[in-house]
Backbone as CSV, one residue per row, in Angstrom:
resi,resn,N_x,N_y,N_z,CA_x,CA_y,CA_z,C_x,C_y,C_z
1,MET,-34.407,49.593,-141.416,-33.266,48.825,-141.837,-32.020,49.675,-141.621
2,THR,-31.020,49.134,-140.967,-29.801,49.876,-140.716,-28.649,49.267,-141.494
3,GLY,-27.579,50.049,-141.660,-26.430,49.545,-142.404,-26.663,49.647,-143.903
4,ARG,-25.728,49.104,-144.642,-25.826,49.143,-146.105,-26.853,48.136,-146.600
5,ILE,-27.491,48.485,-147.681,-28.528,47.653,-148.285,-27.854,46.692,-149.263
6,ARG,-28.118,45.405,-149.116,-27.540,44.385,-150.000,-28.506,44.067,-151.133
7,LEU,-28.009,44.184,-152.349,-28.786,43.851,-153.536,-28.007,42.839,-154.370
8,THR,-28.731,41.950,-155.007,-28.140,41.049,-155.988,-28.882,41.247,-157.292
9,TYR,-28.115,41.458,-158.348,-28.683,41.597,-159.686,-28.384,40.324,-160.459
10,ALA,-29.429,39.594,-160.829,-29.304,38.366,-161.617,-29.508,38.738,-163.076
11,PHE,-28.456,38.548,-163.859,-28.527,38.857,-165.276,-28.018,37.658,-166.062
12,ASP,-28.198,37.715,-167.344,-27.582,36.722,-168.206,-27.148,37.414,-169.481
13,ALA,-25.955,37.094,-169.931,-25.401,37.743,-171.121,-26.233,37.474,-172.365
14,TYR,-27.022,36.407,-172.381,-27.863,36.088,-173.527,-29.267,36.673,-173.412
15,CYS,-29.514,37.467,-172.394,-30.841,38.029,-172.148,-30.886,39.485,-172.594
16,GLY,-31.624,39.747,-173.650,-31.752,41.110,-174.143,-32.388,42.044,-173.136
17,TRP,-33.343,41.551,-172.356,-33.988,42.373,-171.331,-32.971,42.871,-170.315
18,CYS,-31.952,42.056,-170.046,-30.916,42.455,-169.081,-30.164,43.684,-169.585
19,TYR,-29.869,43.716,-170.891,-29.193,44.883,-171.454,-30.121,46.087,-171.440
20,GLY,-31.414,45.859,-171.613,-32.378,46.949,-171.549,-32.452,47.575,-170.171
21,LEU,-32.335,46.771,-169.128,-32.387,47.281,-167.764,-31.066,47.913,-167.348
22,GLY,-29.989,47.603,-168.047,-28.651,48.062,-167.664,-28.539,49.542,-167.320
23,PRO,-28.984,50.454,-168.187,-28.846,51.877,-167.865,-29.575,52.288,-166.585
24,ALA,-30.782,51.776,-166.364,-31.525,52.115,-165.146,-30.824,51.552,-163.914
25,LEU,-30.297,50.340,-164.031,-29.585,49.734,-162.900,-28.314,50.515,-162.590
26,ARG,-27.607,50.935,-163.628,-26.388,51.727,-163.428,-26.729,53.037,-162.722
27,GLU,-27.816,53.667,-163.143,-28.240,54.918,-162.514,-28.659,54.680,-161.056
28,LEU,-29.367,53.577,-160.796,-29.727,53.221,-159.424,-28.470,53.061,-158.578
29,ALA,-27.497,52.323,-159.098,-26.259,52.071,-158.343,-25.495,53.365,-158.096
30,ASP,-25.376,54.204,-159.119,-24.650,55.462,-158.965,-25.353,56.398,-157.993
31,GLY,-26.670,56.483,-158.103,-27.435,57.395,-157.260,-27.577,56.948,-155.817
32,ASN,-27.288,55.671,-155.553,-27.439,55.135,-154.200,-26.150,54.494,-153.694
33,ALA,-25.025,54.888,-154.280,-23.730,54.267,-153.946,-23.390,54.389,-152.466
34,ASP,-23.921,55.406,-151.810,-23.626,55.607,-150.392,-24.398,54.661,-149.470
35,ARG,-25.381,53.936,-150.038,-26.190,53.086,-149.156,-26.397,51.654,-149.636
36,ILE,-25.937,51.316,-150.831,-26.149,49.945,-151.304,-24.835,49.240,-151.629
37,ASP,-24.863,47.933,-151.477,-23.823,47.037,-151.964,-24.493,46.179,-153.021
38,LEU,-24.064,46.316,-154.261,-24.674,45.607,-155.377,-23.745,44.502,-155.860
39,ARG,-24.255,43.299,-155.854,-23.529,42.131,-156.364,-24.224,41.709,-157.650
40,VAL,-23.444,41.443,-158.693,-23.977,41.041,-159.987,-23.579,39.594,-160.243
41,LEU,-24.571,38.750,-160.505,-24.317,37.339,-160.789,-24.956,36.943,-162.107
42,SER,-24.243,36.120,-162.856,-24.761,35.609,-164.117,-25.600,34.372,-163.855
43,GLY,-26.723,34.284,-164.564,-27.673,33.222,-164.296,-27.559,31.953,-165.089
44,GLY,-26.811,31.933,-166.153,-26.708,30.696,-166.923,-27.998,30.350,-167.633
45,LEU,-28.548,31.306,-168.379,-29.819,31.119,-169.071,-29.821,29.860,-169.936
46,PHE,-28.739,29.611,-170.633,-28.646,28.435,-171.498,-27.614,27.464,-170.948
47,SER,-27.823,27.025,-169.726,-26.916,26.060,-169.102,-27.708,24.795,-168.770
48,GLY,-26.990,23.789,-168.301,-27.649,22.535,-167.949,-28.312,21.920,-169.159
49,PRO,-29.563,21.444,-169.020,-30.234,20.773,-170.138,-30.545,21.714,-171.307
50,ARG,-30.506,23.023,-171.072,-30.771,23.986,-172.145,-29.505,24.350,-172.916
51,ALA,-28.355,23.798,-172.503,-27.086,24.116,-173.153,-27.019,23.472,-174.536
52,LEU,-26.873,24.292,-175.532,-26.719,23.856,-176.918,-25.609,24.702,-177.542
53,PRO,-25.103,24.283,-178.679,-24.126,25.145,-179.365,-24.751,26.512,-179.637
54,VAL,-23.939,27.559,-179.572,-24.451,28.915,-179.775,-25.199,29.030,-181.100
55,GLY,-24.758,28.311,-182.122,-25.419,28.353,-183.419,-26.866,27.892,-183.375
56,ALA,-27.259,27.163,-182.332,-28.642,26.700,-182.203,-29.586,27.839,-181.810
57,TYR,-29.024,28.948,-181.400,-29.800,30.128,-181.032,-29.456,31.210,-182.062
58,PRO,-30.193,31.302,-183.175,-29.801,32.156,-184.299,-29.572,33.624,-183.950
59,HIS,-30.252,34.144,-182.950,-30.116,35.566,-182.626,-28.856,35.879,-181.823
60,ILE,-28.234,34.879,-181.225,-27.139,35.135,-180.297,-25.838,35.589,-180.967
61,PRO,-25.355,34.951,-182.039,-24.074,35.403,-182.598,-24.052,36.882,-182.991
62,ALA,-25.094,37.353,-183.663,-25.118,38.762,-184.073,-25.203,39.678,-182.860
63,ALA,-26.026,39.306,-181.893,-26.142,40.119,-180.680,-24.823,40.145,-179.928
64,SER,-24.143,39.013,-179.868,-22.861,38.945,-179.167,-21.829,39.861,-179.817
65,ARG,-21.803,39.901,-181.135,-20.857,40.784,-181.831,-21.153,42.251,-181.509
66,ARG,-22.428,42.615,-181.472,-22.799,44.000,-181.150,-22.415,44.342,-179.718
67,ILE,-22.604,43.383,-178.774,-22.311,43.616,-177.363,-20.798,43.731,-177.179
68,ALA,-19.832,42.707,-177.835,-18.391,42.821,-177.605,-17.908,44.150,-178.073
69,ALA,-18.413,44.635,-179.445,-17.977,45.887,-180.070,-18.506,47.082,-179.286
70,GLY,-19.787,47.057,-178.859,-20.412,48.183,-178.151,-19.786,48.472,-176.804
71,HIS,-19.183,47.484,-176.194,-18.587,47.674,-174.874,-17.062,47.718,-174.918
72,GLY,-16.496,47.699,-176.122,-15.053,47.818,-176.260,-14.272,46.632,-175.733
73,LEU,-14.874,45.453,-175.739,-14.186,44.270,-175.237,-13.232,43.714,-176.290
74,ASP,-12.136,43.166,-175.832,-11.180,42.493,-176.703,-11.673,41.062,-176.882
75,ALA,-12.124,40.726,-178.098,-12.712,39.409,-178.354,-11.753,38.279,-178.005
76,ASN,-10.473,38.446,-178.292,-9.503,37.398,-177.967,-9.358,37.218,-176.454
77,ALA,-9.340,38.319,-175.721,-9.232,38.239,-174.259,-10.474,37.579,-173.666
78,VAL,-11.636,37.888,-174.219,-12.880,37.269,-173.740,-12.837,35.770,-173.988
79,ALA,-12.427,35.374,-175.190,-12.356,33.942,-175.517,-11.357,33.232,-174.612
80,GLU,-10.232,33.872,-174.348,-9.218,33.277,-173.471,-9.758,33.125,-172.046
81,ALA,-10.419,34.151,-171.547,-10.995,34.079,-170.192,-12.063,33.000,-170.119
82,PHE,-12.837,32.856,-171.186,-13.890,31.850,-171.234,-13.321,30.443,-171.066
83,LEU,-12.130,30.207,-171.595,-11.509,28.883,-171.519,-10.799,28.625,-170.191
84,ASP,-10.618,29.643,-169.378,-9.931,29.506,-168.088,-10.822,28.752,-167.104
85,PRO,-10.333,27.646,-166.505,-11.152,26.880,-165.546,-11.652,27.724,-164.370
86,ALA,-10.897,28.733,-163.978,-11.345,29.590,-162.868,-12.586,30.384,-163.265
87,THR,-12.652,30.787,-164.527,-13.828,31.513,-165.018,-15.055,30.620,-164.953
88,ARG,-14.901,29.386,-165.392,-16.023,28.436,-165.364,-16.484,28.184,-163.930
89,ALA,-15.528,27.995,-163.014,-15.876,27.743,-161.609,-16.618,28.940,-161.017
90,GLU,-16.165,30.149,-161.343,-16.842,31.347,-160.829,-18.261,31.446,-161.380
91,ALA,-18.407,31.194,-162.678,-19.738,31.251,-163.298,-20.669,30.207,-162.690
92,GLU,-20.193,28.992,-162.528,-21.033,27.935,-161.950,-21.427,28.255,-160.519
93,GLY,-20.533,28.901,-159.769,-20.878,29.337,-158.417,-22.017,30.344,-158.431
94,GLY,-21.982,31.277,-159.385,-23.071,32.244,-159.521,-24.375,31.576,-159.898
95,PHE,-24.305,30.586,-160.814,-25.514,29.851,-161.203,-26.145,29.198,-159.973
96,ARG,-25.317,28.535,-159.169,-25.825,27.844,-157.963,-26.437,28.834,-156.982
97,GLU,-25.773,29.964,-156.773,-26.282,30.963,-155.829,-27.636,31.502,-156.283
98,LEU,-27.790,31.771,-157.557,-29.072,32.280,-158.045,-30.169,31.230,-157.950
99,ARG,-29.842,29.971,-158.204,-30.844,28.905,-158.012,-31.259,28.844,-156.540
100,ARG,-30.283,28.972,-155.636,-30.576,28.954,-154.199,-31.512,30.108,-153.823
101,LEU,-31.335,31.245,-154.480,-32.181,32.408,-154.215,-33.538,32.319,-154.914
102,GLY,-33.746,31.290,-155.716,-35.036,31.097,-156.377,-35.208,31.872,-157.665
103,VAL,-34.125,32.356,-158.242,-34.230,33.120,-159.483,-34.562,32.178,-160.631
104,ASP,-35.608,32.530,-161.372,-36.013,31.711,-162.506,-36.314,32.551,-163.747
105,ALA,-35.991,33.842,-163.683,-36.217,34.743,-164.810,-35.170,35.856,-164.754
106,TYR,-34.915,36.417,-165.930,-33.907,37.473,-166.020,-34.478,38.664,-166.757
107,PRO,-34.116,39.849,-166.344,-33.305,40.189,-165.187,-34.125,40.128,-163.908
108,THR,-33.456,39.896,-162.794,-34.096,39.900,-161.481,-33.223,40.701,-160.531
109,LEU,-33.844,41.594,-159.790,-33.154,42.385,-158.778,-33.686,41.951,-157.423
110,ILE,-32.768,41.570,-156.539,-33.134,41.002,-155.243,-32.607,41.880,-154.121
111,LEU,-33.470,42.159,-153.169,-33.115,42.871,-151.951,-32.977,41.852,-150.832
112,HIS,-31.850,41.872,-150.135,-31.623,40.975,-148.994,-31.987,41.725,-147.715
113,THR,-32.857,41.121,-146.903,-33.261,41.728,-145.631,-33.137,40.685,-144.531
114,PRO,-33.225,41.105,-143.284,-33.186,40.127,-142.196,-34.320,39.102,-142.261
115,THR,-35.413,39.446,-142.944,-36.548,38.516,-143.037,-36.536,37.670,-144.306
116,GLY,-35.523,37.847,-145.145,-35.429,37.059,-146.369,-35.107,37.925,-147.564
117,VAL,-35.370,37.368,-148.739,-35.089,38.104,-149.977,-36.397,38.546,-150.611
118,HIS,-36.326,39.683,-151.270,-37.499,40.261,-151.924,-37.104,40.715,-153.315
119,ARG,-37.899,40.337,-154.299,-37.669,40.809,-155.662,-38.337,42.160,-155.827
120,PHE,-37.703,43.005,-156.627,-38.363,44.264,-156.958,-37.892,44.730,-158.330
121,GLY,-38.671,45.644,-158.885,-38.354,46.144,-160.209,-38.714,45.133,-161.276
122,GLY,-38.380,45.475,-162.479,-38.632,44.609,-163.617,-37.826,45.092,-164.799
123,PRO,-37.910,44.382,-165.918,-37.031,44.685,-167.042,-37.244,46.052,-167.683
124,ILE,-38.385,46.681,-167.453,-38.600,48.009,-168.042,-38.676,49.096,-166.971
125,SER,-38.205,48.796,-165.772,-38.213,49.778,-164.692,-37.204,50.888,-164.963
126,SER,-37.578,52.091,-164.558,-36.647,53.217,-164.642,-35.834,53.264,-163.347
127,ALA,-34.776,54.052,-163.345,-33.977,54.212,-162.129,-34.837,54.807,-161.013
128,LEU,-35.701,55.744,-161.356,-36.587,56.345,-160.359,-37.521,55.296,-159.762
129,GLN,-38.107,54.453,-160.609,-38.993,53.401,-160.103,-38.223,52.419,-159.211
130,LEU,-37.014,52.070,-159.599,-36.213,51.159,-158.781,-35.872,51.793,-157.438
131,THR,-35.505,53.067,-157.451,-35.178,53.759,-156.202,-36.401,53.860,-155.307
132,GLU,-37.555,54.164,-155.882,-38.787,54.245,-155.086,-39.137,52.886,-154.489
133,ALA,-38.981,51.819,-155.259,-39.258,50.473,-154.742,-38.272,50.120,-153.629
134,LEU,-37.025,50.473,-153.813,-36.017,50.233,-152.773,-36.380,50.987,-151.505
135,ASP,-36.784,52.238,-151.653,-37.178,53.054,-150.493,-38.374,52.438,-149.768
136,ARG,-39.360,51.950,-150.527,-40.545,51.329,-149.896,-40.146,50.079,-149.112
137,HIS,-39.278,49.271,-149.703,-38.880,48.021,-149.041,-38.005,48.250,-147.816
138,THR,-37.312,49.382,-147.779,-36.367,49.599,-146.675,-36.852,50.646,-145.675
139,ALA,-38.047,51.186,-145.894,-38.579,52.196,-144.972,-38.876,51.565,-143.620
140,PRO,-38.599,52.312,-142.554,-38.933,51.777,-141.223,-40.432,51.522,-141.091
141,VAL,-40.770,50.492,-140.397,-42.175,50.136,-140.183,-42.715,51.026,-139.072
142,SER,-43.856,51.683,-139.353,-44.489,52.535,-138.337,-45.192,51.672,-137.315
143,ALA,-45.146,52.125,-136.065,-45.797,51.370,-134.987,-47.248,51.713,-134.887
């Protein structure tokens, strides 16, 4: 495989496993910055027919408060961005792209190759395991 390696990371803000994979993914991205292009798309875990008021998911409000505070986000700015039609359009575009790629679980890491897309890693993968899987998928084929 020549050129930069294209990866798509499918995550969802309501997916605890996605936050668990975050540190390993960050380490993968930092350690391979010279050879990968990483695109991050939100999957819309609770969208479409699964969309309900946040209160219908008892674990989400408390987790959301820990995530806004833990990452230093301005809650008012987040709420304002959430109401912006451009934000909604961008999110819906990501949802459509992930459906097109066949993503049905989170987190999912996808490698784009000339022969198609390949999933690798999993929610408890380490950065080393992700790098090794990436190396296996991108190694030249021996004749």
